[in-house]
Short mmCIF file of C-alpha atoms in Angstrom, two decimals:
data_model
loop_
_atom_site.label_atom_id
_atom_site.label_comp_id
_atom_site.label_asym_id
_atom_site.label_seq_id
_atom_site.Cartn_x
_atom_site.Cartn_y
_atom_site.Cartn_z
CA UNK D 5 105.17 164.31 102.26
CA UNK D 6 102.35 162.12 101.14
CA UNK D 7 98.93 162.91 102.41
CA UNK D 8 98.35 159.45 103.83
CA UNK D 9 99.94 158.57 107.14
CA UNK D 10 101.98 155.40 107.06
CA UNK D 11 103.27 155.50 110.59
CA UNK D 12 101.28 155.57 113.77
CA UNK D 13 103.04 156.28 117.02
CA UNK D 14 101.36 155.10 120.18
CA UNK D 15 102.32 155.60 123.75
CA UNK D 16 101.96 152.53 125.95
CA UNK D 17 103.02 151.68 129.48
CA UNK D 18 106.34 150.28 128.36
CA UNK D 19 107.19 153.12 126.02
CA UNK D 20 106.35 153.82 122.42
CA UNK D 21 104.99 151.57 119.72
CA UNK D 22 105.65 152.46 116.09
CA UNK D 23 103.08 150.80 113.88
CA UNK D 24 104.30 150.86 110.31
CA UNK D 25 101.89 150.43 107.45
CA UNK D 26 102.53 147.19 105.56
CA UNK D 27 101.07 148.20 102.19
CA UNK D 28 103.31 151.05 101.09
CA UNK D 29 106.78 151.35 99.65
CA UNK D 30 109.53 150.72 102.13
CA UNK D 31 111.29 153.90 101.05
CA UNK D 32 108.14 155.89 101.78
CA UNK D 33 108.18 154.44 105.27
CA UNK D 34 111.75 155.52 105.85
CA UNK D 35 111.06 159.01 104.53
CA UNK D 36 108.08 159.41 106.78
CA UNK D 37 109.98 158.06 109.75
CA UNK D 38 112.68 160.68 109.17
CA UNK D 39 110.07 163.37 108.75
CA UNK D 40 108.17 162.45 111.88
CA UNK D 41 111.19 162.16 114.08
CA UNK D 42 112.74 165.39 112.91
CA UNK D 43 109.76 167.62 112.31
CA UNK D 44 106.34 166.83 113.67
CA UNK D 45 107.06 164.79 116.74
CA UNK D 46 110.31 166.39 117.77
CA UNK D 47 109.11 167.64 121.11
CA UNK D 48 107.62 164.23 121.97
CA UNK D 49 110.73 162.36 121.16
CA UNK D 50 113.27 164.39 123.02
CA UNK D 51 113.72 164.01 126.72
CA UNK D 52 113.97 160.89 128.89
CA UNK D 53 114.95 157.44 127.59
CA UNK D 54 112.13 155.60 125.85
CA UNK D 55 111.68 151.98 124.92
CA UNK D 56 110.49 151.47 121.38
CA UNK D 57 108.74 148.52 119.79
CA UNK D 58 108.35 148.55 116.03
CA UNK D 59 105.54 146.61 114.40
CA UNK D 60 105.78 145.94 110.73
CA UNK D 61 102.39 144.31 110.21
CA UNK D 62 102.50 141.57 107.64
CA UNK D 63 105.39 143.15 105.74
CA UNK D 64 108.30 140.84 105.06
CA UNK D 65 111.56 142.63 105.57
CA UNK D 66 115.19 141.75 105.12
CA UNK D 67 117.74 142.22 107.88
CA UNK D 68 119.15 145.13 105.93
CA UNK D 69 115.84 146.94 105.90
CA UNK D 70 115.42 146.38 109.61
CA UNK D 71 118.86 147.83 110.14
CA UNK D 72 117.81 150.93 108.17
CA UNK D 73 114.82 151.44 110.46
CA UNK D 74 117.02 150.96 113.50
CA UNK D 75 119.60 153.46 112.32
CA UNK D 76 116.93 156.10 111.73
CA UNK D 77 115.58 155.57 115.22
CA UNK D 78 119.02 155.55 116.77
CA UNK D 79 119.72 159.06 115.45
CA UNK D 80 117.24 160.22 118.01
CA UNK D 81 119.46 159.44 120.98
CA UNK D 82 116.76 158.82 123.54
CA UNK D 83 115.07 155.89 121.79
CA UNK D 84 115.99 152.36 122.82
CA UNK D 85 114.88 149.81 120.26
CA UNK D 86 113.49 146.76 121.97
CA UNK D 87 112.07 144.83 119.07
CA UNK D 88 111.15 144.95 115.43
CA UNK D 89 108.31 142.53 114.80
CA UNK D 90 106.58 141.37 111.69
CA UNK D 91 103.49 139.15 111.68
CA UNK D 92 104.76 137.34 108.62
CA UNK D 93 107.81 136.21 110.53
CA UNK D 94 105.84 135.17 113.57
CA UNK D 95 103.61 133.11 111.34
CA UNK D 96 106.39 131.35 109.50
CA UNK D 97 108.13 130.70 112.81
CA UNK D 98 105.14 128.97 114.30
CA UNK D 99 104.61 127.08 111.08
CA UNK D 100 108.11 125.74 111.20
CA UNK D 101 107.86 124.86 114.87
CA UNK D 102 104.53 123.14 114.88
CA UNK D 103 103.25 122.54 111.42
CA UNK D 104 99.64 121.64 111.51
CA UNK D 105 99.29 118.17 112.98
CA UNK D 106 96.90 115.98 111.08
CA UNK D 107 95.29 113.19 113.03
CA UNK D 108 94.04 110.19 111.13
CA UNK D 109 92.57 106.87 112.16
CA UNK D 110 92.82 103.60 110.30
CA UNK D 111 95.02 100.88 108.96
CA UNK D 112 97.34 101.73 106.10
CA UNK D 113 97.63 98.48 104.19
CA UNK D 114 100.01 97.23 101.54
CA UNK D 115 99.92 99.46 98.47
CA UNK D 116 98.29 102.40 100.21
CA UNK D 117 100.18 105.68 100.43
CA UNK D 118 99.39 108.59 102.72
CA UNK D 119 101.01 111.89 101.87
CA UNK D 120 100.65 114.97 104.02
CA UNK D 121 102.12 118.43 104.09
CA UNK D 122 103.00 118.80 107.74
CA UNK D 123 103.07 116.34 110.60
CA UNK D 124 100.86 113.30 110.87
CA UNK D 125 99.53 111.31 113.79
CA UNK D 126 98.19 107.91 112.79
CA UNK D 127 95.95 106.10 115.24
CA UNK D 128 96.35 102.61 113.82
CA UNK D 129 98.92 100.47 112.08
CA UNK D 130 101.10 100.95 109.04
CA UNK D 131 101.40 97.56 107.36
CA UNK D 132 104.34 96.31 105.33
CA UNK D 133 104.03 97.61 101.77
CA UNK D 134 102.14 100.71 102.90
CA UNK D 135 103.77 104.13 103.17
CA UNK D 136 103.43 107.44 104.95
CA UNK D 137 105.16 110.42 103.39
CA UNK D 138 105.15 113.69 105.32
CA UNK D 139 107.03 116.96 105.16
CA UNK D 140 107.02 117.05 108.96
CA UNK D 141 107.06 114.49 111.77
CA UNK D 142 105.36 111.10 111.71
CA UNK D 143 103.83 109.63 114.85
CA UNK D 144 102.15 106.24 114.82
CA UNK D 145 100.06 105.05 117.75
CA UNK D 146 100.30 101.44 116.71
CA UNK D 147 102.75 99.30 114.81
CA UNK D 148 104.86 100.96 112.16
CA UNK D 149 105.80 98.05 109.90
CA UNK D 150 105.79 99.73 106.48
CA UNK D 151 107.78 102.59 105.00
CA UNK D 152 107.78 106.00 106.65
CA UNK D 153 109.35 109.08 105.07
CA UNK D 154 109.51 112.15 107.28
CA UNK D 155 110.84 115.49 106.09
CA UNK D 156 110.12 114.52 102.51
CA UNK D 157 110.95 118.03 101.34
CA UNK D 158 114.31 118.14 102.99
CA UNK D 159 113.76 118.93 106.67
CA UNK D 160 116.31 117.03 108.70
CA UNK D 161 115.07 118.00 112.16
CA UNK D 162 111.99 115.77 111.95
CA UNK D 163 111.37 112.46 113.69
CA UNK D 164 109.47 109.24 113.14
CA UNK D 165 107.97 107.86 116.34
CA UNK D 166 105.85 104.77 116.87
CA UNK D 167 104.43 102.65 119.64
CA UNK D 168 106.10 99.73 117.90
CA UNK D 169 108.82 100.70 115.47
CA UNK D 170 109.38 97.73 113.16
CA UNK D 171 109.68 99.39 109.76
CA UNK D 172 110.67 97.83 106.46
CA UNK D 173 112.41 101.10 105.72
CA UNK D 174 112.71 104.54 107.25
CA UNK D 175 113.54 107.75 105.44
CA UNK D 176 114.25 111.17 106.87
CA UNK D 177 114.95 113.86 104.27
CA UNK D 178 117.44 112.19 101.92
CA UNK D 179 118.65 109.51 104.31
CA UNK D 180 117.37 105.98 103.78
CA UNK D 181 117.78 103.39 106.49
CA UNK D 182 117.00 99.68 106.66
CA UNK D 183 116.65 97.78 109.88
CA UNK D 184 118.15 95.64 111.19
CA UNK D 185 121.27 96.15 109.09
CA UNK D 186 121.77 99.71 110.20
CA UNK D 187 120.26 99.75 113.63
CA UNK D 188 118.61 97.30 115.89
CA UNK D 189 117.25 97.88 119.31
CA UNK D 190 115.62 95.70 121.89
CA UNK D 191 111.86 95.52 121.97
CA UNK D 192 111.06 98.22 119.36
CA UNK D 193 108.47 99.68 121.74
CA UNK D 194 108.03 103.44 122.09
CA UNK D 195 110.92 104.44 119.93
CA UNK D 196 111.66 107.22 117.51
CA UNK D 197 114.06 107.68 114.64
CA UNK D 198 115.98 110.87 113.97
CA UNK D 199 118.98 112.15 112.08
CA UNK D 200 122.27 112.74 113.80
CA UNK D 201 125.12 114.04 111.70
CA UNK D 202 123.45 112.68 108.60
CA UNK D 203 122.90 109.18 109.97
CA UNK D 204 119.70 107.55 111.15
CA UNK D 205 119.54 106.89 114.86
CA UNK D 206 116.85 105.24 116.95
CA UNK D 207 116.22 105.88 120.58
CA UNK D 208 113.51 105.54 123.20
CA UNK D 209 110.84 108.22 122.87
CA UNK D 210 111.47 109.24 126.48
CA UNK D 211 114.83 110.59 125.30
CA UNK D 212 113.23 112.86 122.70
CA UNK D 213 113.19 115.92 124.98
CA UNK D 214 116.99 115.95 125.03
CA UNK D 215 117.01 116.46 121.28
CA UNK D 216 114.14 118.91 121.09
CA UNK D 217 115.19 121.04 124.06
CA UNK D 218 111.72 122.41 124.44
CA UNK D 219 111.00 124.26 127.66
CA UNK D 220 109.26 121.93 130.07
CA UNK D 221 106.38 123.35 132.03
CA UNK D 222 105.47 121.44 135.12
CA UNK D 223 102.26 122.37 136.79
CA UNK D 224 100.83 121.12 140.03
CA UNK D 225 102.54 120.35 143.26
CA UNK W 14 67.40 89.08 98.10
CA UNK W 15 70.46 86.89 98.48
CA UNK W 16 74.00 87.63 99.53
CA UNK W 17 76.89 87.97 97.09
CA UNK W 18 80.25 86.85 98.47
CA UNK W 19 83.45 87.28 96.48
CA UNK W 20 86.32 84.86 97.18
CA UNK W 21 89.61 86.61 96.56
CA UNK W 22 93.25 86.57 97.65
CA UNK W 23 95.49 88.72 95.48
CA UNK W 24 98.11 86.01 95.22
CA UNK W 25 97.51 83.07 92.93
CA UNK W 26 97.49 79.45 93.96
CA UNK W 27 96.35 79.89 97.54
CA UNK W 28 93.04 78.11 96.96
CA UNK W 29 90.43 80.62 95.80
CA UNK W 30 88.74 78.24 93.39
CA UNK W 31 88.90 75.31 95.82
CA UNK W 32 87.40 77.52 98.53
CA UNK W 33 84.66 78.80 96.21
CA UNK W 34 83.74 75.29 95.12
CA UNK W 35 83.74 73.87 98.63
CA UNK W 36 82.03 76.75 100.40
CA UNK W 37 79.41 76.85 97.65
CA UNK W 38 78.82 73.12 97.86
CA UNK W 39 78.78 73.19 101.68
CA UNK W 40 76.11 75.90 101.62
CA UNK W 41 74.07 73.79 99.21
CA UNK W 42 74.61 70.85 101.56
CA UNK W 43 73.00 72.95 104.29
CA UNK W 44 69.95 73.43 102.10
CA UNK W 45 70.66 76.85 100.64
CA UNK W 46 70.11 77.84 97.06
CA UNK W 47 73.55 78.72 95.75
CA UNK W 48 75.02 79.98 92.51
CA UNK W 49 78.77 80.05 91.93
CA UNK W 50 80.12 82.57 89.44
CA UNK W 51 83.53 82.08 87.85
CA UNK W 52 84.96 85.49 86.88
CA UNK W 53 88.38 84.18 85.91
CA UNK W 54 87.76 84.78 82.22
CA UNK W 55 90.37 83.11 80.03
CA UNK W 56 91.62 80.85 82.82
CA UNK W 57 88.44 79.32 84.09
CA UNK W 58 88.67 76.27 86.31
CA UNK W 59 85.81 76.33 88.77
CA UNK W 60 83.96 74.10 86.29
CA UNK W 61 86.85 71.61 86.32
CA UNK W 62 86.96 71.45 90.11
CA UNK W 63 83.19 70.96 90.21
CA UNK W 64 83.33 68.37 87.42
CA UNK W 65 80.90 70.33 85.25
CA UNK W 66 83.19 71.19 82.37
CA UNK W 67 81.35 69.10 79.81
CA UNK W 68 77.97 70.66 80.58
CA UNK W 69 78.89 74.22 79.64
CA UNK W 70 76.95 75.72 76.75
CA UNK W 71 77.00 79.47 77.35
CA UNK W 72 79.22 81.52 79.65
CA UNK W 73 79.48 84.80 81.53
CA UNK W 74 80.65 86.78 78.50
CA UNK W 75 77.73 85.47 76.43
CA UNK W 76 75.34 86.72 79.12
CA UNK W 77 77.11 90.06 79.39
CA UNK W 78 76.99 90.60 75.64
CA UNK W 79 73.39 89.46 75.38
CA UNK W 80 73.96 86.34 73.29
CA UNK W 81 71.86 84.32 75.72
CA UNK W 82 69.65 84.72 78.74
CA UNK W 83 71.16 84.34 82.19
CA UNK W 84 69.08 81.21 82.85
CA UNK W 85 70.49 79.51 79.76
CA UNK W 86 74.07 79.98 80.88
CA UNK W 87 73.58 78.56 84.37
CA UNK W 88 74.94 75.03 84.74
CA UNK W 89 73.10 72.85 87.24
CA UNK W 90 75.24 70.77 89.55
CA UNK W 91 75.10 67.03 89.23
CA UNK W 92 74.83 66.44 92.99
CA UNK W 93 72.49 69.15 94.25
CA UNK W 94 69.21 70.38 92.89
CA UNK W 95 69.76 73.90 94.16
CA UNK W 96 73.40 74.41 93.23
CA UNK W 97 74.24 76.21 90.01
CA UNK W 98 77.33 77.59 88.36
CA UNK W 99 77.85 80.42 85.91
CA UNK W 100 81.06 79.55 84.06
CA UNK W 101 83.61 82.02 82.73
CA UNK W 102 84.54 82.18 79.05
CA UNK W 103 87.73 80.43 78.12
CA UNK W 104 88.35 82.06 74.75
CA UNK W 105 88.04 85.69 75.86
CA UNK W 106 89.92 87.76 78.42
CA UNK W 107 89.16 89.93 81.41
CA UNK W 108 88.71 93.09 79.36
CA UNK W 109 85.75 91.64 77.50
CA UNK W 110 83.40 92.40 80.37
CA UNK W 111 83.02 95.52 82.49
CA UNK W 112 82.44 95.72 86.24
CA UNK W 113 78.97 97.16 85.49
CA UNK W 114 78.00 94.11 83.42
CA UNK W 115 79.13 91.71 86.16
CA UNK W 116 77.32 93.77 88.79
CA UNK W 117 74.10 93.55 86.80
CA UNK W 118 74.46 89.78 86.43
CA UNK W 119 75.16 89.32 90.13
CA UNK W 120 72.20 91.54 91.03
CA UNK W 121 70.02 89.39 88.82
CA UNK W 122 71.32 86.20 90.46
CA UNK W 123 70.81 87.59 93.96
CA UNK W 124 67.09 87.82 93.28
CA UNK W 125 66.89 84.11 92.76
CA UNK W 126 69.60 82.58 94.98
CA UNK W 127 70.33 82.70 98.72
CA UNK W 128 74.06 82.91 98.09
CA UNK W 129 76.07 84.00 95.08
CA UNK W 130 79.69 82.89 95.45
CA UNK W 131 81.99 84.81 93.10
CA UNK W 132 85.34 83.19 92.31
CA UNK W 133 87.85 85.98 91.69
CA UNK W 134 90.96 85.69 89.52
CA UNK W 135 94.41 86.33 91.01
CA UNK W 136 95.73 89.85 90.80
CA UNK W 137 94.18 93.24 91.41
CA UNK W 138 93.53 94.38 87.85
CA UNK W 139 90.46 94.35 85.66
CA UNK W 140 89.52 90.79 86.63
CA UNK W 141 89.53 91.72 90.31
CA UNK W 142 87.46 94.84 89.66
CA UNK W 143 84.95 92.76 87.71
CA UNK W 144 84.64 90.17 90.45
CA UNK W 145 84.29 92.69 93.25
CA UNK W 146 81.75 94.91 91.47
CA UNK W 147 78.63 93.08 92.57
CA UNK W 148 79.81 91.69 95.91
CA UNK W 149 78.31 92.50 99.30
CA UNK W 150 80.94 90.64 101.31
CA UNK W 151 84.33 89.14 100.68
CA UNK W 152 86.22 86.08 101.77
CA UNK W 153 89.96 86.67 101.62
CA UNK W 154 91.90 83.44 101.30
CA UNK W 155 95.51 83.32 102.40
CA UNK W 156 98.08 80.70 103.28
CA UNK W 157 100.38 81.07 106.28
CA UNK W 158 103.27 82.48 104.26
CA UNK W 159 104.51 86.05 104.18
CA UNK W 160 104.02 86.55 100.45
CA UNK W 161 100.37 85.46 100.56
CA UNK W 162 99.69 87.52 103.69
CA UNK W 163 101.21 90.60 102.08
CA UNK W 164 98.99 90.23 99.01
CA UNK W 165 95.96 89.56 101.20
CA UNK W 166 96.69 92.81 103.02
CA UNK W 167 96.77 94.68 99.72
CA UNK W 168 93.48 93.15 98.65
CA UNK W 169 91.81 93.90 101.99
CA UNK W 170 92.84 97.52 101.51
CA UNK W 171 91.22 97.60 98.07
CA UNK W 172 88.07 95.90 99.38
CA UNK W 173 87.82 98.43 102.19
CA UNK W 174 87.99 101.19 99.61
CA UNK W 175 84.98 99.66 97.87
CA UNK W 176 83.22 99.37 101.26
CA UNK W 177 83.17 95.58 101.18
CA UNK W 178 83.62 93.84 104.52
CA UNK W 179 86.15 91.04 104.32
CA UNK W 180 86.59 87.90 106.39
CA UNK W 181 89.62 85.70 106.40
CA UNK W 182 90.20 82.04 105.61
CA UNK W 183 93.66 80.68 106.31
CA UNK W 184 94.19 77.78 103.97
CA UNK W 185 96.74 74.94 103.80
CA UNK W 186 97.75 74.94 107.42
CA UNK W 187 100.24 72.23 108.32
CA UNK W 188 99.86 71.45 112.01
CA UNK W 189 103.25 69.78 112.14
CA UNK W 190 104.98 72.89 110.80
CA UNK W 191 103.02 75.10 113.18
CA UNK W 192 104.28 73.01 116.06
CA UNK W 193 107.90 73.37 115.07
CA UNK W 194 107.38 77.11 114.55
CA UNK W 195 108.31 76.98 110.88
CA UNK W 196 104.98 78.36 109.74
CA UNK W 197 103.28 81.67 110.52
CA UNK W 198 100.97 81.31 113.51
CA UNK W 199 97.24 81.71 112.93
CA UNK W 200 97.09 84.44 115.58
CA UNK W 201 99.98 86.20 113.91
CA UNK W 202 98.25 86.24 110.53
CA UNK W 203 95.00 87.51 112.07
CA UNK W 204 96.84 90.19 113.97
CA UNK W 205 98.69 91.38 110.90
CA UNK W 206 95.63 91.50 108.67
CA UNK W 207 93.29 92.85 111.35
CA UNK W 208 90.07 91.33 110.01
CA UNK W 209 87.70 88.67 111.37
CA UNK W 210 88.69 85.05 110.93
CA UNK W 211 86.07 82.99 109.13
CA UNK W 212 87.92 79.70 109.31
CA UNK W 213 91.09 77.69 109.05
CA UNK W 214 91.59 74.84 106.63
CA UNK W 215 94.30 72.25 107.19
CA UNK W 216 96.42 71.08 104.28
CA UNK W 217 94.87 67.87 103.03
CA UNK W 218 95.96 65.66 100.14
CA UNK W 219 92.37 64.66 99.62
CA UNK W 220 91.65 68.19 98.35
CA UNK W 221 93.92 67.66 95.36
CA UNK W 222 92.62 64.16 94.78
CA UNK W 223 88.98 65.15 94.80
CA UNK W 224 89.59 68.30 92.72
CA UNK W 225 91.15 66.11 90.05
CA UNK W 226 88.12 63.88 90.21
CA UNK W 227 85.80 66.88 89.76
CA UNK W 228 84.26 66.24 93.14
CA UNK W 229 84.37 69.00 95.81
CA UNK W 230 86.18 67.86 98.97
CA UNK W 231 83.23 68.73 101.24
CA UNK W 232 81.43 65.66 99.97
CA UNK W 233 83.93 63.42 101.74
CA UNK W 234 83.28 63.71 105.49
CA UNK W 235 86.43 61.76 106.36
CA UNK W 236 88.57 64.62 105.08
CA UNK W 237 89.63 67.19 107.67
CA UNK W 238 89.50 69.93 105.05
CA UNK W 239 85.89 68.95 104.33
CA UNK W 240 84.94 69.44 108.00
CA UNK W 241 86.70 72.80 107.94
CA UNK W 242 84.70 73.91 104.88
CA UNK W 243 81.45 72.72 106.43
CA UNK W 244 82.26 74.73 109.56
CA UNK W 245 82.94 77.77 107.40
CA UNK W 246 79.58 77.40 105.65
CA UNK W 247 77.83 77.20 109.03
CA UNK W 248 79.63 80.35 110.18
CA UNK W 249 78.46 82.13 107.02
CA UNK W 250 74.90 81.21 108.02
CA UNK W 251 75.54 82.81 111.40
CA UNK W 252 76.19 79.74 113.58
CA UNK W 253 78.82 79.90 116.27
CA UNK W 254 81.23 77.09 115.46
CA UNK W 255 84.53 76.81 117.31
CA UNK W 256 87.73 76.53 115.29
CA UNK W 257 88.68 72.92 114.74
CA UNK W 258 91.60 71.64 116.78
CA UNK W 259 94.55 71.13 114.46
CA UNK W 260 96.49 68.47 116.29
CA UNK W 261 93.67 65.95 116.58
CA UNK W 262 95.32 63.60 114.16
CA UNK W 263 98.53 63.37 116.10
CA UNK W 264 96.62 62.39 119.24
CA UNK W 265 96.78 58.82 118.02
CA UNK W 266 94.50 55.85 118.21
CA UNK W 267 95.30 54.98 121.77
CA UNK W 268 94.41 58.39 123.17
CA UNK W 269 91.21 58.47 121.16
CA UNK W 270 90.32 55.07 122.50
CA UNK W 271 90.92 56.28 126.05
CA UNK W 272 88.81 59.34 125.37
CA UNK W 273 86.07 57.06 124.15
CA UNK W 274 86.23 55.13 127.42
CA UNK W 275 86.13 58.39 129.31
CA UNK W 276 89.49 58.11 131.01
CA UNK W 277 91.56 60.31 128.67
#
């Protein structure tokens, strides 16, 4: 056994929390886990059913490695694994869900190009000949008359929304669409473009929640 | 210290030189000391429009390269005491001067003149950068067509990057076409470009006629374009002048007569 402790076991109201060090070899972790469960903490870990939460710190683990941790814990009979969490995962999850939204003000005129890694909110107009290229969503509070490319690095779940959607061209991921040949709607006000089965669709922004399926929280009476 | 105003458009043939000549002359008409600078090196024609071609001795490139003093290159107008022109070279091209050289020349001129009107070449390359270098303000000229408006938009973007405030002149408006809806509306152009409107100039055959004669249109008060340019000059001086009504001509003699009698 190494002299340094890699695993800290804490008792909390809900059960036990295993905090695994994120800067050592994964095999060392498994060894120590075995050792602790079988030798040093045996008396603690026998008895009534216990809920267990495992925290991996910022270690990035594969599903296989998680399964290894689970199987070691399962040998102990009275431990119920509730979760195995890693900060790295949490972070990448939130990044994917809500990539940093950049807010910018101004008029993007012909010949001007705005590129952004993430989502962009433009307070102003995008003129014909101007372009916005983003890896995430594009929202324009104003007239979108130029070229907008959302999901420029391949994301297909992104949208392009504008107060007035009158683009010369829209692109989402690899799909290129030209109005009015491919779609044409009424007044072009408060609309958004999205991909559905690989084809560009445009709908009223009020319909966006159906696509996003985000939990709605209503407060007040 | 005077004010340097660059007249630009992006697209060619929309009336930059005509606007420069007429706005410059109109300002002189209002008693200002004005110098017009032609930066269209290699394709100069401000001198032709002004009818000063045969008086040119030195040009902008000569001044930039130190072959003469600035004063020597200035051509005095034949109509006004306080109107001068700095012609462009015809045998060189845009790369023969740098933006820094033009800026120095314009700075020098600003010390002496109330207004320095810089006529910019078409395009957004070296010639444009030269013309814009010394300018405090810009007049963007466009015609009510999509292609010209698109180029104007591009140029406004570039001017904004150089922190130059731009105002718009919509040139060659045909009231008859506006009425039938075949031409872009003035409001539409302003809305698209999102800058202040300095004036509108109706299409007028007299402009071509007088340009050929080397006589700026503003000199002829019977021309509607001349009135428009005079209004623009007054707005540059800070006067509040309403936009001229475009359909006056079609009102006809009879209606004007009734108006004169006070019953129209």
